[in-house]
Amino acid sequence: MLENLKNKTVILASQSARRQELLKMIDVQFKVEYIPDLNEDYPKELDITEIPLFIAKQKQEAYKHLWSVEKNIVITADTIVSLKNKIIGKPTDKNEARKILKQLSDKTHLVVSGVSIKSNNKTSEFYSTTFVSFKPLSKKIIDYYVENFNTLDKAGAYGIQDWIGFTSINYIIGSYYNVMGLPIDKVFDNLKNF
Amino acid sequence: MLENLKNKTVILASQSARRQELLKMIDVQFKVEYIPDLNEDYPKELDITEIPLFIAKQKQEAYKHLWSVEKNIVITADTIVSLKNKIIGKPTDKNEARKILKQLSDKTHLVVSGVSIKSNNKTSEFYSTTFVSFKPLSKKIIDYYVENFNTLDKAGAYGIQDWIGFTSINYIIGSYYNVMGLPIDKVFDNLKNF
């Protein structure tokens, strides 16, 4: 469908298996290049909705050797989970995962993804917001999830496409795929311009 | 997780591959029994939100030989797509699929699923609603989708988990899985009581 990309090389600068899966679903050929441990600091005065895009743009600086080359297009992204205007990060261990899920229980939180797409002569930058409402999560539900699934690599300690997403989410407002880590409908629209 | 089902036989009375996939995701063992061409008539005075549950309950009558047997639990479901309070059915050919997608373009429609769960001594009945907002769909997008994907077995001529769902849906309000055909979080909660 995106014929304009036929002679281009799309590079997804993310190690997230979920982002790779989403980009495949819109029939884009791409390769993955990932530089670990990039700076994810941001100015304290930013609004929650501005933070992921700020980080995505900052990440692009590290990929300049790729997007400054003709025909290359680099995609960087960052996703945060926020509850009551406070950022909920990735848990460092199972105990913290349980604590985070207890916080999210019976509440609606916000997921924000920021995306930067860059070539040698074009830039697209955008973000997407989704509200996610969790049912009350019993200790049994939380323990089962944390013991049987990998929560440590996930902001907010959950994957919407995992067991807990099927059993325990009431509703969402926004893009489902944004919660998975990439607002793929906006990526599709913005790739048309490259 | 649903230990109460260990000595029960859960029967999904649906040939929908998507419903089977969703039921698997909550770790329920089940088998599929499907009687084709059941009556899907309903009283004209029903509200749109009441129709799928009415049909799901009506379908259960045809499975009485199953749920009246001790330890069996039968799940029936029906899903409708509705735009401006009018039901949009399954297309009969590609031409109709294109017409339906043109109707849904740049509008928000409603998806309603009704579910009946029945054993010899218990009944749970519920429904779920999700609003789905499509972006403007170009002729190119519609033609590509209808030519490359199966739209004929789908109410509203689209699958949210297909290419068009990734590229062309702005946002949803409600359960994503309900749009796939089964409000799996409610199924999980209601199965606890059996």
PDB file of N, CA, C and O in Angstrom, chain B residues 54-86:
ATOM      1  N   PHE B  54     -30.710 -10.843  23.032  1.00  0.00           N
ATOM      2  CA  PHE B  54     -31.931 -11.574  22.694  1.00  0.00           C
ATOM      3  C   PHE B  54     -31.596 -12.760  21.788  1.00  0.00           C
ATOM      4  O   PHE B  54     -32.056 -13.888  22.013  1.00  0.00           O
ATOM      5  N   ILE B  55     -30.774 -12.512  20.788  1.00  0.00           N
ATOM      6  CA  ILE B  55     -30.412 -13.591  19.841  1.00  0.00           C
ATOM      7  C   ILE B  55     -29.563 -14.664  20.529  1.00  0.00           C
ATOM      8  O   ILE B  55     -29.770 -15.863  20.323  1.00  0.00           O
ATOM      9  N   ALA B  56     -28.635 -14.235  21.384  1.00  0.00           N
ATOM     10  CA  ALA B  56     -27.792 -15.202  22.107  1.00  0.00           C
ATOM     11  C   ALA B  56     -28.651 -16.112  22.991  1.00  0.00           C
ATOM     12  O   ALA B  56     -28.427 -17.327  23.069  1.00  0.00           O
ATOM     13  N   LYS B  57     -29.651 -15.527  23.664  1.00  0.00           N
ATOM     14  CA  LYS B  57     -30.551 -16.320  24.522  1.00  0.00           C
ATOM     15  C   LYS B  57     -31.380 -17.288  23.675  1.00  0.00           C
ATOM     16  O   LYS B  57     -31.585 -18.444  24.049  1.00  0.00           O
ATOM     17  N   GLN B  58     -31.834 -16.789  22.543  1.00  0.00           N
ATOM     18  CA  GLN B  58     -32.635 -17.620  21.629  1.00  0.00           C
ATOM     19  C   GLN B  58     -31.813 -18.800  21.105  1.00  0.00           C
ATOM     20  O   GLN B  58     -32.309 -19.920  21.000  1.00  0.00           O
ATOM     21  N   LYS B  59     -30.541 -18.536  20.800  1.00  0.00           N
ATOM     22  CA  LYS B  59     -29.659 -19.610  20.324  1.00  0.00           C
ATOM     23  C   LYS B  59     -29.533 -20.705  21.389  1.00  0.00           C
ATOM     24  O   LYS B  59     -29.438 -21.888  21.058  1.00  0.00           O
ATOM     25  N   GLN B  60     -29.489 -20.298  22.669  1.00  0.00           N
ATOM     26  CA  GLN B  60     -29.331 -21.286  23.753  1.00  0.00           C
ATOM     27  C   GLN B  60     -30.417 -22.359  23.699  1.00  0.00           C
ATOM     28  O   GLN B  60     -30.168 -23.517  24.061  1.00  0.00           O
ATOM     29  N   GLU B  61     -31.609 -22.000  23.257  1.00  0.00           N
ATOM     30  CA  GLU B  61     -32.700 -22.989  23.175  1.00  0.00           C
ATOM     31  C   GLU B  61     -32.285 -24.192  22.329  1.00  0.00           C
ATOM     32  O   GLU B  61     -32.659 -25.332  22.626  1.00  0.00           O
ATOM     33  N   ALA B  62     -31.514 -23.929  21.285  1.00  0.00           N
ATOM     34  CA  ALA B  62     -31.091 -25.003  20.369  1.00  0.00           C
ATOM     35  C   ALA B  62     -30.002 -25.893  20.993  1.00  0.00           C
ATOM     36  O   ALA B  62     -29.719 -26.980  20.490  1.00  0.00           O
ATOM     37  N   TYR B  63     -29.403 -25.410  22.087  1.00  0.00           N
ATOM     38  CA  TYR B  63     -28.334 -26.177  22.739  1.00  0.00           C
ATOM     39  C   TYR B  63     -28.789 -26.785  24.065  1.00  0.00           C
ATOM     40  O   TYR B  63     -27.963 -27.201  24.867  1.00  0.00           O
ATOM     41  N   LYS B  64     -30.101 -26.857  24.259  1.00  0.00           N
ATOM     42  CA  LYS B  64     -30.638 -27.368  25.532  1.00  0.00           C
ATOM     43  C   LYS B  64     -30.151 -28.791  25.827  1.00  0.00           C
ATOM     44  O   LYS B  64     -29.901 -29.139  26.991  1.00  0.00           O
ATOM     45  N   HIS B  65     -29.998 -29.590  24.779  1.00  0.00           N
ATOM     46  CA  HIS B  65     -29.517 -30.974  24.969  1.00  0.00           C
ATOM     47  C   HIS B  65     -28.096 -30.980  25.552  1.00  0.00           C
ATOM     48  O   HIS B  65     -27.658 -31.986  26.105  1.00  0.00           O
ATOM     49  N   LEU B  66     -27.392 -29.871  25.428  1.00  0.00           N
ATOM     50  CA  LEU B  66     -26.034 -29.781  26.000  1.00  0.00           C
ATOM     51  C   LEU B  66     -26.050 -29.184  27.406  1.00  0.00           C
ATOM     52  O   LEU B  66     -25.532 -29.774  28.345  1.00  0.00           O
ATOM     53  N   TRP B  67     -26.647 -27.997  27.576  1.00  0.00           N
ATOM     54  CA  TRP B  67     -26.567 -27.353  28.905  1.00  0.00           C
ATOM     55  C   TRP B  67     -27.461 -28.003  29.951  1.00  0.00           C
ATOM     56  O   TRP B  67     -27.272 -27.758  31.154  1.00  0.00           O
ATOM     57  N   SER B  68     -28.432 -28.820  29.524  1.00  0.00           N
ATOM     58  CA  SER B  68     -29.277 -29.501  30.516  1.00  0.00           C
ATOM     59  C   SER B  68     -28.560 -30.716  31.118  1.00  0.00           C
ATOM     60  O   SER B  68     -29.028 -31.304  32.087  1.00  0.00           O
ATOM     61  N   VAL B  69     -27.405 -31.061  30.539  1.00  0.00           N
ATOM     62  CA  VAL B  69     -26.609 -32.175  31.069  1.00  0.00           C
ATOM     63  C   VAL B  69     -25.669 -31.646  32.164  1.00  0.00           C
ATOM     64  O   VAL B  69     -24.986 -30.636  31.960  1.00  0.00           O
ATOM     65  N   GLU B  70     -25.660 -32.331  33.298  1.00  0.00           N
ATOM     66  CA  GLU B  70     -24.833 -31.875  34.419  1.00  0.00           C
ATOM     67  C   GLU B  70     -23.371 -31.707  34.002  1.00  0.00           C
ATOM     68  O   GLU B  70     -22.854 -32.514  33.236  1.00  0.00           O
ATOM     69  N   LYS B  71     -22.729 -30.700  34.542  1.00  0.00           N
ATOM     70  CA  LYS B  71     -21.317 -30.363  34.313  1.00  0.00           C
ATOM     71  C   LYS B  71     -21.040 -29.653  32.981  1.00  0.00           C
ATOM     72  O   LYS B  71     -19.927 -29.201  32.749  1.00  0.00           O
ATOM     73  N   ASN B  72     -22.026 -29.598  32.118  1.00  0.00           N
ATOM     74  CA  ASN B  72     -21.807 -28.839  30.879  1.00  0.00           C
ATOM     75  C   ASN B  72     -22.144 -27.364  31.081  1.00  0.00           C
ATOM     76  O   ASN B  72     -23.086 -27.023  31.800  1.00  0.00           O
ATOM     77  N   ILE B  73     -21.362 -26.509  30.433  1.00  0.00           N
ATOM     78  CA  ILE B  73     -21.615 -25.062  30.430  1.00  0.00           C
ATOM     79  C   ILE B  73     -21.542 -24.601  28.976  1.00  0.00           C
ATOM     80  O   ILE B  73     -20.528 -24.818  28.314  1.00  0.00           O
ATOM     81  N   VAL B  74     -22.624 -23.989  28.471  1.00  0.00           N
ATOM     82  CA  VAL B  74     -22.667 -23.589  27.065  1.00  0.00           C
ATOM     83  C   VAL B  74     -22.631 -22.068  26.951  1.00  0.00           C
ATOM     84  O   VAL B  74     -23.336 -21.353  27.667  1.00  0.00           O
ATOM     85  N   ILE B  75     -21.779 -21.594  26.059  1.00  0.00           N
ATOM     86  CA  ILE B  75     -21.677 -20.147  25.789  1.00  0.00           C
ATOM     87  C   ILE B  75     -22.187 -19.858  24.382  1.00  0.00           C
ATOM     88  O   ILE B  75     -21.686 -20.423  23.411  1.00  0.00           O
ATOM     89  N   THR B  76     -23.208 -18.988  24.289  1.00  0.00           N
ATOM     90  CA  THR B  76     -23.648 -18.504  22.979  1.00  0.00           C
ATOM     91  C   THR B  76     -23.424 -16.991  22.934  1.00  0.00           C
ATOM     92  O   THR B  76     -23.446 -16.319  23.974  1.00  0.00           O
ATOM     93  N   ALA B  77     -23.222 -16.476  21.743  1.00  0.00           N
ATOM     94  CA  ALA B  77     -22.966 -15.034  21.621  1.00  0.00           C
ATOM     95  C   ALA B  77     -23.458 -14.528  20.271  1.00  0.00           C
ATOM     96  O   ALA B  77     -23.587 -15.295  19.313  1.00  0.00           O
ATOM     97  N   ASP B  78     -23.740 -13.272  20.231  1.00  0.00           N
ATOM     98  CA  ASP B  78     -24.077 -12.628  18.969  1.00  0.00           C
ATOM     99  C   ASP B  78     -23.510 -11.204  18.987  1.00  0.00           C
ATOM    100  O   ASP B  78     -23.481 -10.561  20.033  1.00  0.00           O
ATOM    101  N   THR B  79     -23.041 -10.744  17.840  1.00  0.00           N
ATOM    102  CA  THR B  79     -22.443  -9.398  17.746  1.00  0.00           C
ATOM    103  C   THR B  79     -23.082  -8.640  16.588  1.00  0.00           C
ATOM    104  O   THR B  79     -23.251  -9.196  15.504  1.00  0.00           O
ATOM    105  N   ILE B  80     -23.444  -7.388  16.839  1.00  0.00           N
ATOM    106  CA  ILE B  80     -23.943  -6.553  15.744  1.00  0.00           C
ATOM    107  C   ILE B  80     -23.149  -5.252  15.655  1.00  0.00           C
ATOM    108  O   ILE B  80     -22.570  -4.779  16.632  1.00  0.00           O
ATOM    109  N   VAL B  81     -23.151  -4.724  14.438  1.00  0.00           N
ATOM    110  CA  VAL B  81     -22.540  -3.424  14.182  1.00  0.00           C
ATOM    111  C   VAL B  81     -23.678  -2.480  13.815  1.00  0.00           C
ATOM    112  O   VAL B  81     -24.553  -2.845  13.029  1.00  0.00           O
ATOM    113  N   SER B  82     -23.682  -1.308  14.415  1.00  0.00           N
ATOM    114  CA  SER B  82     -24.800  -0.406  14.181  1.00  0.00           C
ATOM    115  C   SER B  82     -24.305   1.007  13.929  1.00  0.00           C
ATOM    116  O   SER B  82     -23.397   1.504  14.609  1.00  0.00           O
ATOM    117  N   LEU B  83     -24.888   1.629  12.914  1.00  0.00           N
ATOM    118  CA  LEU B  83     -24.527   3.010  12.577  1.00  0.00           C
ATOM    119  C   LEU B  83     -25.801   3.836  12.568  1.00  0.00           C
ATOM    120  O   LEU B  83     -26.771   3.473  11.869  1.00  0.00           O
ATOM    121  N   LYS B  84     -25.819   4.916  13.332  1.00  0.00           N
ATOM    122  CA  LYS B  84     -27.013   5.773  13.434  1.00  0.00           C
ATOM    123  C   LYS B  84     -28.257   4.940  13.714  1.00  0.00           C
ATOM    124  O   LYS B  84     -29.293   5.087  13.045  1.00  0.00           O
ATOM    125  N   ASN B  85     -28.125   4.023  14.657  1.00  0.00           N
ATOM    126  CA  ASN B  85     -29.235   3.180  15.109  1.00  0.00           C
ATOM    127  C   ASN B  85     -29.763   2.205  14.046  1.00  0.00           C
ATOM    128  O   ASN B  85     -30.865   1.673  14.186  1.00  0.00           O
ATOM    129  N   LYS B  86     -29.005   1.974  13.000  1.00  0.00           N
ATOM    130  CA  LYS B  86     -29.378   0.982  11.985  1.00  0.00           C
ATOM    131  C   LYS B  86     -28.337  -0.133  11.975  1.00  0.00           C
ATOM    132  O   LYS B  86     -27.131   0.133  12.024  1.00  0.00           O
TER     133      LYS B  86
END
